[in-house]
mmCIF file of C-alpha atoms in Angstrom:
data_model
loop_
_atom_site.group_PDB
_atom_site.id
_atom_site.type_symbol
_atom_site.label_atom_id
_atom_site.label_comp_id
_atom_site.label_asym_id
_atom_site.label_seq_id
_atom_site.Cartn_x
_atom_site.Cartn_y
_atom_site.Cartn_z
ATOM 1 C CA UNK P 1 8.780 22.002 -43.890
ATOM 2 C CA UNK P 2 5.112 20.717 -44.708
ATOM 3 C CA UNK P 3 2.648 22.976 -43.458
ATOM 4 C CA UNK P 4 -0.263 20.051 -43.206
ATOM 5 C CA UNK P 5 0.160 16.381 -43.406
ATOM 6 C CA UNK P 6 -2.309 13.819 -43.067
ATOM 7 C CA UNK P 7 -2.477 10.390 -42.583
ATOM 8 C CA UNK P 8 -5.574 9.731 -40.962
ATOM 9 C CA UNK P 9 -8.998 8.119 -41.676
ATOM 10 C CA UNK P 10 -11.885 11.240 -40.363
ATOM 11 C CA UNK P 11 -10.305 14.435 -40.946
ATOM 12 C CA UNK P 12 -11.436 18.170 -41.880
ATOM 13 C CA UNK P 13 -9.030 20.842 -42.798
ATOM 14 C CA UNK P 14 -10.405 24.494 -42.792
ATOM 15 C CA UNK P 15 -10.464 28.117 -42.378
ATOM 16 C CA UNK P 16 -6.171 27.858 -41.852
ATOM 17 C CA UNK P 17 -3.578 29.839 -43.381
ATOM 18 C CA UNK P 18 -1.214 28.030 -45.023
ATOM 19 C CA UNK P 19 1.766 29.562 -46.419
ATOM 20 C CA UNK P 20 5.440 30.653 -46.954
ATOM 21 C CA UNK P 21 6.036 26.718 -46.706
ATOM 22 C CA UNK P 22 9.224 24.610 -48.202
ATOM 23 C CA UNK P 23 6.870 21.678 -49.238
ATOM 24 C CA UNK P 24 3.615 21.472 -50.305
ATOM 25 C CA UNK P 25 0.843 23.470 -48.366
ATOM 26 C CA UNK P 26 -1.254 20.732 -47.871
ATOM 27 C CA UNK P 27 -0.818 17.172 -48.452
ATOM 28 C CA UNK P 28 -2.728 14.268 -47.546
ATOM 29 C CA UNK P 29 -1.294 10.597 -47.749
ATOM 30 C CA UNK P 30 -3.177 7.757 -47.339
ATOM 31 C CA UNK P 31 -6.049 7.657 -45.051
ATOM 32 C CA UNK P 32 -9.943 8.961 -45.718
ATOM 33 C CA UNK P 33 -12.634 7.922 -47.850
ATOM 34 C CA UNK P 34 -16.004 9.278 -49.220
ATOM 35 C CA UNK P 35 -17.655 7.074 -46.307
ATOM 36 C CA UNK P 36 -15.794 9.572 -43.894
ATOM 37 C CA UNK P 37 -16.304 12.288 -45.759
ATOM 38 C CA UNK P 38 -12.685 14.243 -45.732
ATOM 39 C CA UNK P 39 -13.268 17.709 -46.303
ATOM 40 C CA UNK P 40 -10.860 21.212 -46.797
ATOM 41 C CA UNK P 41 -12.748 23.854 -47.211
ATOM 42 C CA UNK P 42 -12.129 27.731 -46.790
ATOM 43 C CA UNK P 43 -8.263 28.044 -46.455
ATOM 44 C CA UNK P 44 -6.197 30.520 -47.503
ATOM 45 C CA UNK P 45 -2.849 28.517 -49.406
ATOM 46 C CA UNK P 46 -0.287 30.791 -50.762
ATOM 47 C CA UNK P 47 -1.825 33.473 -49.542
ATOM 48 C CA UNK P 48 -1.402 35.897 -46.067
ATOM 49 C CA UNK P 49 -4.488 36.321 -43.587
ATOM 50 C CA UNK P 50 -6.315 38.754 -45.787
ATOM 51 C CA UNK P 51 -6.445 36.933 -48.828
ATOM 52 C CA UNK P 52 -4.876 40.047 -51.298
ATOM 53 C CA UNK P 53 -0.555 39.151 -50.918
ATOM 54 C CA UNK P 54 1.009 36.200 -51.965
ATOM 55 C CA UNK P 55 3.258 34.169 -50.261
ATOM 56 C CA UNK P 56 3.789 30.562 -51.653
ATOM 57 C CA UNK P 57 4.457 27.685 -51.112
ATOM 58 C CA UNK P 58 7.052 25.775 -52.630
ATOM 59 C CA UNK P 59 5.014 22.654 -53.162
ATOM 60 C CA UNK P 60 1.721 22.203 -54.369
ATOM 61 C CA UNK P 61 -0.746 24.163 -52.365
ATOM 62 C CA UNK P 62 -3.209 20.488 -51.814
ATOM 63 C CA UNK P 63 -1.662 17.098 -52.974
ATOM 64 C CA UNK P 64 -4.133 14.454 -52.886
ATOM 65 C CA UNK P 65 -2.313 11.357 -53.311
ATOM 66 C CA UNK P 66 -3.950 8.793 -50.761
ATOM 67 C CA UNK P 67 -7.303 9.217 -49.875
ATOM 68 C CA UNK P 68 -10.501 9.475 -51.913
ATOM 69 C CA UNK P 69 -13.727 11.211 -51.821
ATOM 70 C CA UNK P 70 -12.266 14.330 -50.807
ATOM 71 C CA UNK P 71 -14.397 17.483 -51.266
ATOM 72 C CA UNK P 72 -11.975 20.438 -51.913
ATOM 73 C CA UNK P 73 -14.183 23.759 -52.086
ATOM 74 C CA UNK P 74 -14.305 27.652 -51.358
ATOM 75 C CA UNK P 75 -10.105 27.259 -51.111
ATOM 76 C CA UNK P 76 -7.641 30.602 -52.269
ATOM 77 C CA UNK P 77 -5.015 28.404 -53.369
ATOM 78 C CA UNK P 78 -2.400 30.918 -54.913
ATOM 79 C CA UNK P 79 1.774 31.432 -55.467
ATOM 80 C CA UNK P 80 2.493 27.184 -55.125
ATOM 81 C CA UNK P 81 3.814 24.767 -57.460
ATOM 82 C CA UNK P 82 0.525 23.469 -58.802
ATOM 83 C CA UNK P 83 -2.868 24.775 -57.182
ATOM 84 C CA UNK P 84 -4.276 21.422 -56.481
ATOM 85 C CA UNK P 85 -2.312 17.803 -57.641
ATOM 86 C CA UNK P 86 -4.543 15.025 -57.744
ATOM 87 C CA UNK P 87 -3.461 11.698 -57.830
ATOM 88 C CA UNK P 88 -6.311 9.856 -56.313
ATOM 89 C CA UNK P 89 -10.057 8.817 -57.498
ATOM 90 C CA UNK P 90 -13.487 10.339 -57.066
ATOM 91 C CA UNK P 91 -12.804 13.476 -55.629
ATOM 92 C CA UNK P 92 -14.754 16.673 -56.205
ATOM 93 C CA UNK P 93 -12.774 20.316 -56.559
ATOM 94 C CA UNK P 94 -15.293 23.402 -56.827
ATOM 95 C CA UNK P 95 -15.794 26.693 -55.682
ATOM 96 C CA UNK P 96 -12.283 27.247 -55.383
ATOM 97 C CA UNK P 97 -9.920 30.626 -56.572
ATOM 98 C CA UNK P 98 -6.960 29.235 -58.263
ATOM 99 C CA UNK P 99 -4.001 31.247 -59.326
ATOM 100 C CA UNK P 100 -5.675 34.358 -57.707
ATOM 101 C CA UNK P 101 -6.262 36.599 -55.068
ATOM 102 C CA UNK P 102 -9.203 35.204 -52.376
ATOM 103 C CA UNK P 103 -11.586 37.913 -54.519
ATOM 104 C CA UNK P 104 -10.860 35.495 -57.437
ATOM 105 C CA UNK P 105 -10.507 38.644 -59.528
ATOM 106 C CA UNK P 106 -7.046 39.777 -59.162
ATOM 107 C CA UNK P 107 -3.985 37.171 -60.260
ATOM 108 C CA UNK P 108 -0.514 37.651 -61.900
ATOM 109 C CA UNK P 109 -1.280 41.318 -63.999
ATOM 110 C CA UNK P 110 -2.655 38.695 -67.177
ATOM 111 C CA UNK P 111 -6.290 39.531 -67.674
ATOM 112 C CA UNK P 112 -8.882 36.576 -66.843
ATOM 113 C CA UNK P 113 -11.428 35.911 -68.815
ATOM 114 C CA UNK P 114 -14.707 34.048 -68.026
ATOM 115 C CA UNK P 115 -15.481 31.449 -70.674
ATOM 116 C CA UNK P 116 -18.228 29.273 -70.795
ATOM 117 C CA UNK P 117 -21.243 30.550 -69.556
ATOM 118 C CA UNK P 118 -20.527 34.725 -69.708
ATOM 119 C CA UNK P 119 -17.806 36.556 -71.640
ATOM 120 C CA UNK P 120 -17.257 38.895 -68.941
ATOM 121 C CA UNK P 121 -13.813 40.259 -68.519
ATOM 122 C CA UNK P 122 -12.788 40.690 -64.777
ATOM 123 C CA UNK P 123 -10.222 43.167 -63.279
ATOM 124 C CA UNK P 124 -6.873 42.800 -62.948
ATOM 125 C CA UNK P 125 -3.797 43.822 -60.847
ATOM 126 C CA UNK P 126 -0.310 43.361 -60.746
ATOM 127 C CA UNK P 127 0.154 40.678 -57.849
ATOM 128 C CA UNK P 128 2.393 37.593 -58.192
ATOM 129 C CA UNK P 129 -0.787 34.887 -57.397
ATOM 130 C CA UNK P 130 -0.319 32.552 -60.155
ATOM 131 C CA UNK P 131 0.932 28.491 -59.480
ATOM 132 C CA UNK P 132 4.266 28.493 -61.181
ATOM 133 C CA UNK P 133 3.129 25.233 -63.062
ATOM 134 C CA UNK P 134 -0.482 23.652 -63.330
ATOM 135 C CA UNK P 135 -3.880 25.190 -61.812
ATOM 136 C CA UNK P 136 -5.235 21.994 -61.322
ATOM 137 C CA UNK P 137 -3.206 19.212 -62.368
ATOM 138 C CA UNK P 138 -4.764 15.373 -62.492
ATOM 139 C CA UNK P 139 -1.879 13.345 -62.406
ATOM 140 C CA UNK P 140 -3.696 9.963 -62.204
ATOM 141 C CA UNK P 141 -7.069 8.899 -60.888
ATOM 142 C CA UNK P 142 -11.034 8.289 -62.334
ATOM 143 C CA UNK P 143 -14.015 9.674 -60.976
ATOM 144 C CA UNK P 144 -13.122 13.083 -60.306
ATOM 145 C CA UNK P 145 -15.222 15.612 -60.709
ATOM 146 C CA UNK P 146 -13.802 19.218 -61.327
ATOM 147 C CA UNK P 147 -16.391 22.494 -61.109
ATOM 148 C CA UNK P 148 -20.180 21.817 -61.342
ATOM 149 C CA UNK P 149 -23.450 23.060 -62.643
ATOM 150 C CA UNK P 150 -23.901 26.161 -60.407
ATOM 151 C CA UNK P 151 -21.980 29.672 -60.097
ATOM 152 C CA UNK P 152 -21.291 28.346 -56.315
ATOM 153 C CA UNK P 153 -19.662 25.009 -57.975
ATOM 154 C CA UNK P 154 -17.525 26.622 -60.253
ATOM 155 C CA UNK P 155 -13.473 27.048 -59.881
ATOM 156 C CA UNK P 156 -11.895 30.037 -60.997
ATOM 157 C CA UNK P 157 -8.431 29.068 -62.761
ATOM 158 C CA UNK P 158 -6.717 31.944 -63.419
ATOM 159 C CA UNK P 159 -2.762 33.306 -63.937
ATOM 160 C CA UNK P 160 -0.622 29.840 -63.587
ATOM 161 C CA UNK P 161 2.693 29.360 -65.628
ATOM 162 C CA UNK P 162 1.139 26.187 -67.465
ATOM 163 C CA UNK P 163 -1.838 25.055 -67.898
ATOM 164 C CA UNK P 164 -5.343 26.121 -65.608
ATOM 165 C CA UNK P 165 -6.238 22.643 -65.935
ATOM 166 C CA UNK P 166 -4.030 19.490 -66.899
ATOM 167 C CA UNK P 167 -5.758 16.528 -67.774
ATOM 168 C CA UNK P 168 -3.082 15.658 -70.418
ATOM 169 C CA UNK P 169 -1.725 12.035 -70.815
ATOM 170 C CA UNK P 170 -1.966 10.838 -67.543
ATOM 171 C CA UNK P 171 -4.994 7.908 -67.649
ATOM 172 C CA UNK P 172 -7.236 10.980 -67.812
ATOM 173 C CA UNK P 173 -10.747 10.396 -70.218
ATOM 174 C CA UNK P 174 -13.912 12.239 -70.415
ATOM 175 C CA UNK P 175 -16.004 8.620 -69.583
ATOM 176 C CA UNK P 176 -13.544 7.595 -66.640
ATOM 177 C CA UNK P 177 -12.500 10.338 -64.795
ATOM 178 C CA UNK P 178 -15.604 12.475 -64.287
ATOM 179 C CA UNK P 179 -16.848 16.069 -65.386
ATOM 180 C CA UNK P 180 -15.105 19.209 -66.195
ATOM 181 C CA UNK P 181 -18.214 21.714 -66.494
ATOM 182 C CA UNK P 182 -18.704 25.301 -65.173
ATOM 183 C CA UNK P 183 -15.343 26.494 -64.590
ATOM 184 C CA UNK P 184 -13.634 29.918 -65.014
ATOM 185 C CA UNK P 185 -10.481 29.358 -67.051
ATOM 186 C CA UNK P 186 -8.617 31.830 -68.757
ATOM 187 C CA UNK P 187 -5.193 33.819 -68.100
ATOM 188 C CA UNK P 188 -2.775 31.491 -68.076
ATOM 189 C CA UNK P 189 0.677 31.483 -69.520
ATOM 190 C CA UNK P 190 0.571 28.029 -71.216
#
């Protein structure tokens, strides 16, 4: 089972629970557009009520493959397939704990460190958080922008048995596809 679907045009998605789901946690079809201005914000994916145990999904915790323009910020997306898929065009992913626990400090006993802006380490515990594949995985799509210029814009991508962030072969270039600035990346397997 799917725990949310969507195939709609105006649609929000926040402050839900998602997990312990077959498919993906969230996955939205066609349907929305940055004229509507489709929006998840604040869930917990992967993760129970308080944010600090793990219990995935056995999908991807959000699979954009349909609509565009979607803001995807302040999620826990933790224990899924890949954190977020994208498949779609000008979306923007920030603020968001990936691969961790809702603090965005505790993920799969690896320690994470901050690169970029700080070489803080964080602290770590043992807790099974970490996507089993990507963080945040760009399949196919331009315009995408992933993190930001602010502390409250970037992602923390932490823990995930490949890589925090795929960009790989997949129609993916610096001058199509938009920014990668200001994220926390560091800890993962791959």
């Amino acid at each position: 089972a799917r725990g949310i679907l969507i195939y709609a045009s105006e649609w929000t998605v926040a402050q839900n629970v998602i997990a312990g789901n077959l498919s993906s946690a969230i996955s939205v079809g066609s349907g929305g557009s940055a004229q509507s201005s489709p929006r998840i914000v604040n869930n917990l994916i992967g993760v129970d009520a308080t944010g600090t145990k793990a219990l995935g999904n056995g999908g991807a915790g959000i699979s954009l493959r349909g609509a565009t323009g979607v803001a995807v910020s302040g999620n826990t997306t933790a224990a899924c397939v890949d954190g977020i898929r994208i498949n779609t065009n000008n979306n923007i992913i920030n603020g968001n704990r990936i691969g961790t626990d809702i603090t965005g400090q505790v993920s799969e006993g690896v320690a994470i460190y901050v690169n970029g802006y700080s070489n803080q380490r964080l602290p770590v515990a043992s807790h099974a958080f970490g996507n089993t594949s990507d963080g945040i995985a760009i399949l196919n799509g331009s315009g995408n922008r992933i993190g930001g210029a602010t502390a409250s814009e970037w992602n923390v991508i932490a823990g995930n048995g490949d890589d925090g962030l795929s960009l790989g072969e997949r129609k993916w270039d610096s001058t199509s596809s938009g920014p990668t600035t200001g994220n926390y990346v560091g800890g993962n397997l791959i």
